PDB file of C-alpha atoms and ligand atoms in Angstrom:
ATOM      1  CA  MET A 176     103.545 -37.047 -10.639  1.00  0.00           C
ATOM      2  CA  GLU A 177     100.974 -36.335 -13.359  1.00  0.00           C
ATOM      3  CA  ARG A 178      97.524 -35.812 -11.894  1.00  0.00           C
ATOM      4  CA  GLU A 179      94.839 -38.253 -13.001  1.00  0.00           C
ATOM      5  CA  GLN A 180      92.518 -36.733 -15.615  1.00  0.00           C
ATOM      6  CA  ARG A 181      89.003 -38.074 -15.258  1.00  0.00           C
ATOM      7  CA  VAL A 182      86.097 -37.315 -17.496  1.00  0.00           C
ATOM      8  CA  ARG A 183      83.100 -36.171 -15.496  1.00  0.00           C
ATOM      9  CA  TYR A 184      80.338 -36.629 -18.059  1.00  0.00           C
ATOM     10  CA  ARG A 185      79.676 -39.789 -19.971  1.00  0.00           C
ATOM     11  CA  VAL A 186      77.285 -40.561 -22.827  1.00  0.00           C
ATOM     12  CA  ASP A 187      75.572 -43.969 -22.884  1.00  0.00           C
ATOM     13  CA  ARG A 188      72.877 -45.582 -24.948  1.00  0.00           C
ATOM     14  CA  MET A 189      69.509 -45.129 -23.233  1.00  0.00           C
ATOM     15  CA  SER A 190      68.128 -48.299 -21.655  1.00  0.00           C
ATOM     16  CA  MET A 191      64.688 -49.189 -20.320  1.00  0.00           C
ATOM     17  CA  ALA A 192      66.036 -48.799 -16.774  1.00  0.00           C
ATOM     18  CA  ASP A 193      66.777 -45.129 -17.536  1.00  0.00           C
ATOM     19  CA  LEU A 194      63.182 -44.251 -18.436  1.00  0.00           C
ATOM     20  CA  PRO A 195      61.876 -43.001 -15.055  1.00  0.00           C
ATOM     21  CA  ARG A 196      64.582 -40.345 -14.951  1.00  0.00           C
ATOM     22  CA  VAL A 197      64.236 -39.537 -18.662  1.00  0.00           C
ATOM     23  CA  VAL A 198      60.509 -38.938 -18.185  1.00  0.00           C
ATOM     24  CA  GLU A 199      61.235 -36.748 -15.163  1.00  0.00           C
ATOM     25  CA  ILE A 200      63.625 -34.563 -17.189  1.00  0.00           C
ATOM     26  CA  GLU A 201      61.227 -34.559 -20.155  1.00  0.00           C
ATOM     27  CA  ARG A 202      58.512 -33.050 -17.935  1.00  0.00           C
ATOM     28  CA  LEU A 203      60.892 -30.344 -16.732  1.00  0.00           C
ATOM     29  CA  ALA A 204      62.068 -29.530 -20.258  1.00  0.00           C
ATOM     30  CA  TYR A 205      58.940 -29.550 -22.433  1.00  0.00           C
ATOM     31  CA  SER A 206      55.517 -27.922 -22.200  1.00  0.00           C
ATOM     32  CA  ALA A 207      53.990 -30.868 -24.100  1.00  0.00           C
ATOM     33  CA  PRO A 208      55.997 -33.909 -22.939  1.00  0.00           C
ATOM     34  CA  TRP A 209      55.777 -37.358 -24.517  1.00  0.00           C
ATOM     35  CA  PRO A 210      54.042 -39.974 -22.354  1.00  0.00           C
ATOM     36  CA  PRO A 211      56.352 -42.641 -20.832  1.00  0.00           C
ATOM     37  CA  SER A 212      54.818 -45.227 -23.185  1.00  0.00           C
ATOM     38  CA  ALA A 213      56.257 -43.331 -26.170  1.00  0.00           C
ATOM     39  CA  TYR A 214      59.807 -43.850 -24.910  1.00  0.00           C
ATOM     40  CA  ARG A 215      59.162 -47.515 -24.090  1.00  0.00           C
ATOM     41  CA  LYS A 216      57.933 -48.000 -27.648  1.00  0.00           C
ATOM     42  CA  GLU A 217      60.886 -46.141 -29.104  1.00  0.00           C
ATOM     43  CA  LEU A 218      63.389 -48.332 -27.250  1.00  0.00           C
ATOM     44  CA  GLN A 219      61.603 -51.650 -27.722  1.00  0.00           C
ATOM     45  CA  GLU A 220      60.040 -51.385 -31.161  1.00  0.00           C
ATOM     46  CA  ASN A 221      61.709 -48.737 -33.295  1.00  0.00           C
ATOM     47  CA  GLN A 222      64.770 -50.247 -34.923  1.00  0.00           C
ATOM     48  CA  TYR A 223      65.555 -46.914 -36.563  1.00  0.00           C
ATOM     49  CA  ALA A 224      65.676 -45.021 -33.256  1.00  0.00           C
ATOM     50  CA  HIS A 225      68.883 -44.153 -31.380  1.00  0.00           C
ATOM     51  CA  TYR A 226      68.576 -42.688 -27.886  1.00  0.00           C
ATOM     52  CA  ILE A 227      71.327 -41.566 -25.521  1.00  0.00           C
ATOM     53  CA  VAL A 228      71.658 -40.217 -21.997  1.00  0.00           C
ATOM     54  CA  VAL A 229      74.398 -38.089 -20.482  1.00  0.00           C
ATOM     55  CA  ARG A 230      75.448 -39.041 -16.959  1.00  0.00           C
ATOM     56  CA  ASP A 231      77.236 -37.038 -14.309  1.00  0.00           C
ATOM     57  CA  THR A 232      79.614 -39.694 -13.028  1.00  0.00           C
ATOM     58  CA  TRP A 233      80.480 -37.458 -10.103  1.00  0.00           C
ATOM     59  CA  ALA A 234      76.918 -37.430  -8.760  1.00  0.00           C
ATOM     60  CA  PRO A 235      77.264 -38.314  -5.050  1.00  0.00           C
ATOM     61  CA  ASP A 236      75.074 -41.380  -5.340  1.00  0.00           C
ATOM     62  CA  ALA A 237      76.810 -42.484  -8.511  1.00  0.00           C
ATOM     63  CA  ARG A 238      80.308 -42.847  -7.113  1.00  0.00           C
ATOM     64  CA  PRO A 239      80.010 -45.766  -4.703  1.00  0.00           C
ATOM     65  CA  THR A 240      78.815 -48.043  -7.481  1.00  0.00           C
ATOM     66  CA  ALA A 241      81.899 -47.493  -9.639  1.00  0.00           C
ATOM     67  CA  THR A 242      84.472 -50.259  -9.406  1.00  0.00           C
ATOM     68  CA  PRO A 243      88.165 -49.380  -9.726  1.00  0.00           C
ATOM     69  CA  ALA A 244      88.076 -50.937 -13.201  1.00  0.00           C
ATOM     70  CA  GLU A 245      85.226 -48.634 -14.190  1.00  0.00           C
ATOM     71  CA  GLN A 246      87.012 -45.628 -12.731  1.00  0.00           C
ATOM     72  CA  GLN A 247      89.965 -46.520 -14.887  1.00  0.00           C
ATOM     73  CA  SER A 248      87.928 -47.155 -18.012  1.00  0.00           C
ATOM     74  CA  ARG A 249      86.024 -43.869 -17.726  1.00  0.00           C
ATOM     75  CA  ARG A 250      89.141 -42.065 -18.782  1.00  0.00           C
ATOM     76  CA  HIS A 251      88.924 -43.774 -22.140  1.00  0.00           C
ATOM     77  CA  PHE A 252      85.334 -42.764 -22.819  1.00  0.00           C
ATOM     78  CA  ALA A 253      86.531 -39.403 -23.973  1.00  0.00           C
ATOM     79  CA  LEU A 254      83.199 -37.810 -24.687  1.00  0.00           C
ATOM     80  CA  PRO A 255      81.344 -37.279 -26.942  1.00  0.00           C
ATOM     81  CA  PHE A 256      82.137 -40.783 -28.155  1.00  0.00           C
ATOM     82  CA  LEU A 257      79.664 -43.314 -26.924  1.00  0.00           C
ATOM     83  CA  ALA A 258      80.623 -45.903 -24.384  1.00  0.00           C
ATOM     84  CA  PRO A 259      80.713 -49.139 -26.392  1.00  0.00           C
ATOM     85  CA  ARG A 260      77.875 -51.576 -25.810  1.00  0.00           C
ATOM     86  CA  ALA A 261      80.379 -54.151 -24.568  1.00  0.00           C
ATOM     87  CA  GLY A 262      81.927 -51.725 -22.086  1.00  0.00           C
ATOM     88  CA  PRO A 263      81.831 -51.856 -18.317  1.00  0.00           C
ATOM     89  CA  PRO A 264      78.474 -52.241 -16.577  1.00  0.00           C
ATOM     90  CA  LEU A 265      76.443 -49.079 -16.619  1.00  0.00           C
ATOM     91  CA  ASN A 266      76.192 -47.073 -13.492  1.00  0.00           C
ATOM     92  CA  PRO A 267      72.708 -47.892 -12.208  1.00  0.00           C
ATOM     93  CA  SER A 268      72.189 -44.553 -10.485  1.00  0.00           C
ATOM     94  CA  LEU A 269      69.254 -42.878 -12.205  1.00  0.00           C
ATOM     95  CA  ALA A 270      69.949 -39.562 -10.508  1.00  0.00           C
ATOM     96  CA  SER A 271      73.221 -39.356 -12.395  1.00  0.00           C
ATOM     97  CA  ILE A 272      71.304 -38.911 -15.685  1.00  0.00           C
ATOM     98  CA  VAL A 273      71.228 -35.184 -16.419  1.00  0.00           C
ATOM     99  CA  GLY A 274      70.009 -35.103 -20.026  1.00  0.00           C
ATOM    100  CA  PHE A 275      68.988 -37.185 -22.984  1.00  0.00           C
ATOM    101  CA  ALA A 276      68.494 -37.023 -26.741  1.00  0.00           C
ATOM    102  CA  GLY A 277      67.514 -39.145 -29.686  1.00  0.00           C
ATOM    103  CA  LEU A 278      67.146 -39.454 -33.422  1.00  0.00           C
ATOM    104  CA  TRP A 279      65.580 -41.629 -36.074  1.00  0.00           C
ATOM    105  CA  LEU A 280      67.243 -42.707 -39.278  1.00  0.00           C
ATOM    106  CA  MET A 281      64.718 -41.939 -42.024  1.00  0.00           C
ATOM    107  CA  VAL A 282      66.060 -43.248 -45.336  1.00  0.00           C
ATOM    108  CA  ASP A 283      69.383 -41.379 -45.432  1.00  0.00           C
ATOM    109  CA  GLU A 284      68.447 -38.564 -43.069  1.00  0.00           C
ATOM    110  CA  ALA A 285      69.001 -38.469 -39.294  1.00  0.00           C
ATOM    111  CA  HIS A 286      65.948 -36.797 -37.754  1.00  0.00           C
ATOM    112  CA  ILE A 287      66.524 -35.502 -34.235  1.00  0.00           C
ATOM    113  CA  THR A 288      63.387 -36.188 -32.187  1.00  0.00           C
ATOM    114  CA  THR A 289      64.396 -34.790 -28.824  1.00  0.00           C
ATOM    115  CA  ILE A 290      67.223 -33.188 -26.895  1.00  0.00           C
ATOM    116  CA  ALA A 291      66.757 -32.052 -23.319  1.00  0.00           C
ATOM    117  CA  MET A 292      68.899 -31.149 -20.333  1.00  0.00           C
ATOM    118  CA  HIS A 293      67.843 -31.049 -16.700  1.00  0.00           C
ATOM    119  CA  PRO A 294      67.476 -27.307 -15.941  1.00  0.00           C
ATOM    120  CA  VAL A 295      70.131 -27.415 -13.205  1.00  0.00           C
ATOM    121  CA  PHE A 296      72.751 -28.709 -15.643  1.00  0.00           C
ATOM    122  CA  ARG A 297      72.162 -26.279 -18.504  1.00  0.00           C
ATOM    123  CA  GLY A 298      74.711 -23.775 -19.748  1.00  0.00           C
ATOM    124  CA  GLN A 299      77.731 -26.035 -19.216  1.00  0.00           C
ATOM    125  CA  GLY A 300      78.133 -27.480 -22.695  1.00  0.00           C
ATOM    126  CA  LEU A 301      76.117 -30.640 -22.020  1.00  0.00           C
ATOM    127  CA  GLY A 302      73.283 -29.906 -24.443  1.00  0.00           C
ATOM    128  CA  GLU A 303      76.061 -29.433 -26.971  1.00  0.00           C
ATOM    129  CA  LEU A 304      77.590 -32.742 -25.874  1.00  0.00           C
ATOM    130  CA  LEU A 305      74.268 -34.443 -26.630  1.00  0.00           C
ATOM    131  CA  LEU A 306      73.992 -32.802 -30.057  1.00  0.00           C
ATOM    132  CA  CYS A 307      77.622 -33.555 -30.846  1.00  0.00           C
ATOM    133  CA  SER A 308      77.026 -37.204 -29.897  1.00  0.00           C
ATOM    134  CA  LEU A 309      73.907 -37.375 -32.084  1.00  0.00           C
ATOM    135  CA  VAL A 310      75.865 -36.079 -35.063  1.00  0.00           C
ATOM    136  CA  GLY A 311      78.488 -38.724 -34.211  1.00  0.00           C
ATOM    137  CA  ILE A 312      75.741 -41.357 -34.378  1.00  0.00           C
ATOM    138  CA  ALA A 313      74.548 -39.888 -37.682  1.00  0.00           C
ATOM    139  CA  TYR A 314      78.035 -40.579 -39.060  1.00  0.00           C
ATOM    140  CA  GLU A 315      77.978 -44.129 -37.658  1.00  0.00           C
ATOM    141  CA  ILE A 316      74.661 -44.932 -39.308  1.00  0.00           C
ATOM    142  CA  HIS A 317      75.727 -43.327 -42.595  1.00  0.00           C
ATOM    143  CA  ALA A 318      73.147 -40.544 -42.646  1.00  0.00           C
ATOM    144  CA  HIS A 319      73.752 -37.878 -45.277  1.00  0.00           C
ATOM    145  CA  ASN A 320      72.383 -35.002 -43.265  1.00  0.00           C
ATOM    146  CA  VAL A 321      70.717 -34.210 -39.946  1.00  0.00           C
ATOM    147  CA  THR A 322      67.381 -32.436 -39.588  1.00  0.00           C
ATOM    148  CA  LEU A 323      64.896 -31.430 -36.878  1.00  0.00           C
ATOM    149  CA  GLU A 324      61.932 -29.241 -35.987  1.00  0.00           C
ATOM    150  CA  VAL A 325      62.219 -26.573 -33.310  1.00  0.00           C
ATOM    151  CA  ARG A 326      59.746 -24.035 -31.934  1.00  0.00           C
ATOM    152  CA  VAL A 327      60.331 -20.737 -33.727  1.00  0.00           C
ATOM    153  CA  SER A 328      60.573 -19.038 -30.301  1.00  0.00           C
ATOM    154  CA  ASN A 329      63.254 -21.423 -28.953  1.00  0.00           C
ATOM    155  CA  GLU A 330      66.273 -19.166 -29.488  1.00  0.00           C
ATOM    156  CA  THR A 331      68.520 -21.207 -27.160  1.00  0.00           C
ATOM    157  CA  ALA A 332      68.034 -24.413 -29.099  1.00  0.00           C
ATOM    158  CA  LYS A 333      68.234 -22.642 -32.477  1.00  0.00           C
ATOM    159  CA  SER A 334      71.543 -21.091 -31.461  1.00  0.00           C
ATOM    160  CA  LEU A 335      72.907 -24.517 -30.497  1.00  0.00           C
ATOM    161  CA  TYR A 336      71.788 -25.979 -33.822  1.00  0.00           C
ATOM    162  CA  ARG A 337      73.239 -23.084 -35.828  1.00  0.00           C
ATOM    163  CA  LYS A 338      76.571 -23.685 -34.101  1.00  0.00           C
ATOM    164  CA  TYR A 339      76.514 -27.199 -35.599  1.00  0.00           C
ATOM    165  CA  GLY A 340      75.735 -25.944 -39.099  1.00  0.00           C
ATOM    166  CA  PHE A 341      71.950 -26.316 -39.102  1.00  0.00           C
ATOM    167  CA  ALA A 342      70.173 -23.735 -41.252  1.00  0.00           C
ATOM    168  CA  GLU A 343      66.478 -22.861 -41.294  1.00  0.00           C
ATOM    169  CA  VAL A 344      65.057 -24.337 -44.487  1.00  0.00           C
ATOM    170  CA  GLY A 345      61.308 -24.128 -43.911  1.00  0.00           C
ATOM    171  CA  ILE A 346      58.397 -23.700 -41.539  1.00  0.00           C
ATOM    172  CA  ARG A 347      55.701 -26.116 -40.402  1.00  0.00           C
ATOM    173  CA  ARG A 348      52.713 -23.925 -39.566  1.00  0.00           C
ATOM    174  CA  ARG A 349      50.947 -24.528 -36.217  1.00  0.00           C
ATOM    175  CA  TYR A 350      53.067 -27.663 -35.705  1.00  0.00           C
ATOM    176  CA  TYR A 351      52.869 -27.822 -31.890  1.00  0.00           C
ATOM    177  CA  SER A 352      49.545 -28.988 -30.527  1.00  0.00           C
ATOM    178  CA  ASP A 353      49.751 -27.241 -27.128  1.00  0.00           C
ATOM    179  CA  ASN A 354      49.874 -23.637 -28.409  1.00  0.00           C
ATOM    180  CA  HIS A 355      49.842 -24.085 -32.199  1.00  0.00           C
ATOM    181  CA  GLU A 356      53.288 -22.523 -32.482  1.00  0.00           C
ATOM    182  CA  ASP A 357      55.100 -22.851 -35.801  1.00  0.00           C
ATOM    183  CA  ALA A 358      58.125 -25.128 -36.117  1.00  0.00           C
ATOM    184  CA  ALA A 359      61.264 -24.092 -37.923  1.00  0.00           C
ATOM    185  CA  ILE A 360      62.767 -26.931 -39.958  1.00  0.00           C
ATOM    186  CA  MET A 361      66.554 -26.871 -39.544  1.00  0.00           C
ATOM    187  CA  THR A 362      68.922 -29.051 -41.566  1.00  0.00           C
ATOM    188  CA  THR A 363      72.645 -29.527 -42.016  1.00  0.00           C
ATOM    189  CA  ASP A 364      74.473 -29.777 -45.314  1.00  0.00           C
ATOM    190  CA  ASP A 365      75.872 -33.163 -46.288  1.00  0.00           C
ATOM    191  CA  ILE A 366      77.711 -34.223 -43.121  1.00  0.00           C
ATOM    192  CA  SER A 367      80.210 -36.266 -45.122  1.00  0.00           C
ATOM    193  CA  SER A 368      81.395 -33.191 -47.033  1.00  0.00           C
ATOM    194  CA  PRO A 369      84.962 -32.146 -46.136  1.00  0.00           C
ATOM    195  CA  GLY A 370      83.688 -28.741 -44.996  1.00  0.00           C
ATOM    196  CA  TYR A 371      81.184 -30.182 -42.524  1.00  0.00           C
ATOM    197  CA  ARG A 372      83.581 -32.857 -41.278  1.00  0.00           C
ATOM    198  CA  ASP A 373      86.157 -30.173 -40.558  1.00  0.00           C
ATOM    199  CA  HIS A 374      83.619 -27.926 -38.810  1.00  0.00           C
ATOM    200  CA  TYR A 375      82.357 -30.846 -36.707  1.00  0.00           C
ATOM    201  CA  ALA A 376      85.853 -31.993 -35.750  1.00  0.00           C
ATOM    202  CA  ARG A 377      86.786 -28.492 -34.583  1.00  0.00           C
ATOM    203  CA  LEU A 378      83.631 -28.145 -32.486  1.00  0.00           C
ATOM    204  CA  ARG A 379      84.052 -31.613 -30.995  1.00  0.00           C
ATOM    205  CA  ASP A 380      87.679 -30.999 -30.034  1.00  0.00           C
ATOM    206  CA  ALA A 381      86.839 -27.639 -28.446  1.00  0.00           C
ATOM    207  CA  LEU A 382      83.964 -29.231 -26.511  1.00  0.00           C
ATOM    208  CA  LEU A 383      86.147 -32.056 -25.240  1.00  0.00           C
ATOM    209  CA  ARG A 384      88.721 -29.539 -24.036  1.00  0.00           C
ATOM    210  CA  ARG A 385      86.003 -27.490 -22.318  1.00  0.00           C
ATOM    211  CA  LEU A 386      84.526 -30.513 -20.535  1.00  0.00           C
ATOM    212  CA  ALA A 387      87.902 -31.947 -19.587  1.00  0.00           C
ATOM    213  CA  ALA A 388      88.805 -28.620 -17.989  1.00  0.00           C
ATOM    214  CA  GLN A 389      85.898 -28.887 -15.555  1.00  0.00           C
ATOM    215  CA  GLU A 390      87.153 -29.796 -12.128  1.00  0.00           C
ATOM    216  CA  ALA A 391      85.502 -32.472 -10.038  1.00  0.00           C
ATOM    217  CA  PRO A 392      83.906 -31.410  -6.757  1.00  0.00           C
ATOM    218  CA  SER A 393      86.476 -31.727  -4.003  1.00  0.00           C
ATOM    219  CA  PRO A 394      85.930 -34.826  -1.857  1.00  0.00           C
ATOM    220  CA  ALA A 395      85.925 -33.909   1.866  1.00  0.00           C
ATOM    221  CA  GLY A 396      89.441 -32.839   2.644  1.00  0.00           C
ATOM    222  CA  GLY A 397      90.802 -34.089  -0.693  1.00  0.00           C
ATOM    223  CA  GLN A 398      92.242 -32.443  -3.744  1.00  0.00           C
ATOM    224  CA  PRO A 399      89.972 -31.609  -6.659  1.00  0.00           C
ATOM    225  CA  GLY A 400      90.403 -34.326  -9.244  1.00  0.00           C
ATOM    226  CA  ALA A 401      91.953 -36.778  -6.781  1.00  0.00           C
ATOM    227  CA  PRO A 402      90.829 -40.393  -7.134  1.00  0.00           C
ATOM    228  CA  ALA A 403      87.741 -41.119  -4.993  1.00  0.00           C
TER     229      ALA A 403
HETATM  230  C1  LIG B 341      68.378 -26.645 -25.714  1.00  0.00           C
HETATM  231  C2  LIG B 341      69.135 -27.239 -24.535  1.00  0.00           C
HETATM  232  C3  LIG B 341      69.234 -28.762 -24.725  1.00  0.00           C
HETATM  233  C4  LIG B 341      70.560 -26.625 -24.501  1.00  0.00           C
HETATM  234  O1  LIG B 341      71.271 -27.275 -23.467  1.00  0.00           O
HETATM  235  P1  LIG B 341      72.429 -26.530 -22.603  1.00  0.00           P
HETATM  236  O2  LIG B 341      73.147 -27.602 -21.877  1.00  0.00           O
HETATM  237  O3  LIG B 341      71.882 -25.418 -21.821  1.00  0.00           O
HETATM  238  O4  LIG B 341      73.320 -25.917 -23.785  1.00  0.00           O
HETATM  239  P2  LIG B 341      74.912 -25.747 -23.773  1.00  0.00           P
HETATM  240  O5  LIG B 341      75.361 -25.222 -22.475  1.00  0.00           O
HETATM  241  O6  LIG B 341      75.518 -27.002 -24.263  1.00  0.00           O
HETATM  242  O7  LIG B 341      75.098 -24.598 -24.874  1.00  0.00           O
HETATM  243  C5  LIG B 341      75.337 -24.940 -26.221  1.00  0.00           C
HETATM  244  C6  LIG B 341      74.921 -23.795 -27.110  1.00  0.00           C
HETATM  245  O8  LIG B 341      73.518 -23.536 -26.948  1.00  0.00           O
HETATM  246  C7  LIG B 341      73.280 -22.133 -27.056  1.00  0.00           C
HETATM  247  N1  LIG B 341      72.803 -21.633 -25.777  1.00  0.00           N
HETATM  248  C8  LIG B 341      72.862 -22.239 -24.570  1.00  0.00           C
HETATM  249  N2  LIG B 341      72.272 -21.465 -23.630  1.00  0.00           N
HETATM  250  C9  LIG B 341      71.838 -20.351 -24.273  1.00  0.00           C
HETATM  251  C10 LIG B 341      71.131 -19.191 -23.863  1.00  0.00           C
HETATM  252  N3  LIG B 341      70.766 -19.023 -22.581  1.00  0.00           N
HETATM  253  N4  LIG B 341      70.824 -18.268 -24.794  1.00  0.00           N
HETATM  254  C11 LIG B 341      71.169 -18.427 -26.092  1.00  0.00           C
HETATM  255  N5  LIG B 341      71.858 -19.515 -26.540  1.00  0.00           N
HETATM  256  C12 LIG B 341      72.175 -20.460 -25.648  1.00  0.00           C
HETATM  257  C13 LIG B 341      74.619 -21.519 -27.426  1.00  0.00           C
HETATM  258  O9  LIG B 341      74.746 -21.550 -28.818  1.00  0.00           O
HETATM  259  C14 LIG B 341      75.588 -22.494 -26.790  1.00  0.00           C
HETATM  260  O10 LIG B 341      76.848 -22.459 -27.402  1.00  0.00           O
HETATM  261  P3  LIG B 341      78.034 -21.615 -26.693  1.00  0.00           P
HETATM  262  O11 LIG B 341      78.316 -22.312 -25.385  1.00  0.00           O
HETATM  263  O12 LIG B 341      79.166 -21.693 -27.659  1.00  0.00           O
HETATM  264  O13 LIG B 341      77.478 -20.219 -26.490  1.00  0.00           O
HETATM  265  C15 LIG B 341      68.439 -26.895 -23.178  1.00  0.00           C
HETATM  266  O14 LIG B 341      68.247 -25.498 -23.120  1.00  0.00           O
HETATM  267  C16 LIG B 341      67.105 -27.604 -22.963  1.00  0.00           C
HETATM  268  O15 LIG B 341      67.037 -28.727 -22.467  1.00  0.00           O
HETATM  269  N6  LIG B 341      65.997 -26.900 -23.303  1.00  0.00           N
HETATM  270  C17 LIG B 341      64.639 -27.459 -23.109  1.00  0.00           C
HETATM  271  C18 LIG B 341      64.316 -28.514 -24.126  1.00  0.00           C
HETATM  272  C19 LIG B 341      64.419 -27.986 -25.554  1.00  0.00           C
HETATM  273  O16 LIG B 341      63.972 -26.870 -25.838  1.00  0.00           O
HETATM  274  N7  LIG B 341      65.005 -28.800 -26.439  1.00  0.00           N
HETATM  275  C20 LIG B 341      65.126 -28.472 -27.847  1.00  0.00           C
HETATM  276  C21 LIG B 341      63.966 -29.040 -28.561  1.00  0.00           C
HETATM  277  S1  LIG B 341      64.066 -28.742 -30.316  1.00  0.00           S
END
């Protein structure tokens, strides 16, 4: 019999209930974190803002809350596509949130404001999952290109952005208030161009394969990947 294939990580729209965990990860990820009020304002007042979280649906405290219907439906949220707003109830476990990201639509440009992974979950393709999902949102909201600022010293993030076709197009001198570090401005070409669409589709497919290949932790005495 074919073994059930379940997707471990799931991307959802960020909600107010997610904020305590988002702020916790923000503090671990940034030397100059935003205050919690900034995120509240973003979610409640900024109609041009789009924020997402990535959840580890295998987190021990996340599993008991999943109904059989949710377990079933998770297979269809083949990341990095967002779970639809009208989908199953969100898993309320805050500890299952392992990263978050967001962007603003500014005229016809998607401006990435933040992207951060919990340190324990880095290096597994999940920061890429967040970026891939943001570019997916940029398509949904009909942005022409995607742009961001990044510390010139942040080679990890710059490498991730380069992978998705961002190029350094300028510098904002002394942009960061904590240490007056310069920001590199990185921007994609027109994301609706056939070349970018093709590049994005290839990266997305490879990422989905990589994440789908990750095995679930074995339940006590059970087979990896067996239904909980
Ligand atoms: C940037 C960040 C989100 C990346 O998340 P991550 O989950 O570790 O990244 P992934 O595992 O998805 O890796 C994706 C790509 O990032 C780059 N990358 C990841 N880790 C790297 C490392 N240690 N060194 C260099 N490049 C690295 C690679 O290009 C990688 O692609 P590859 O897997 O094909 O090599 C994470 O490091 C983070 O939260 N940093 C702190 C917050 C931050 O600096 N955010 C950016 C603000 S502009």
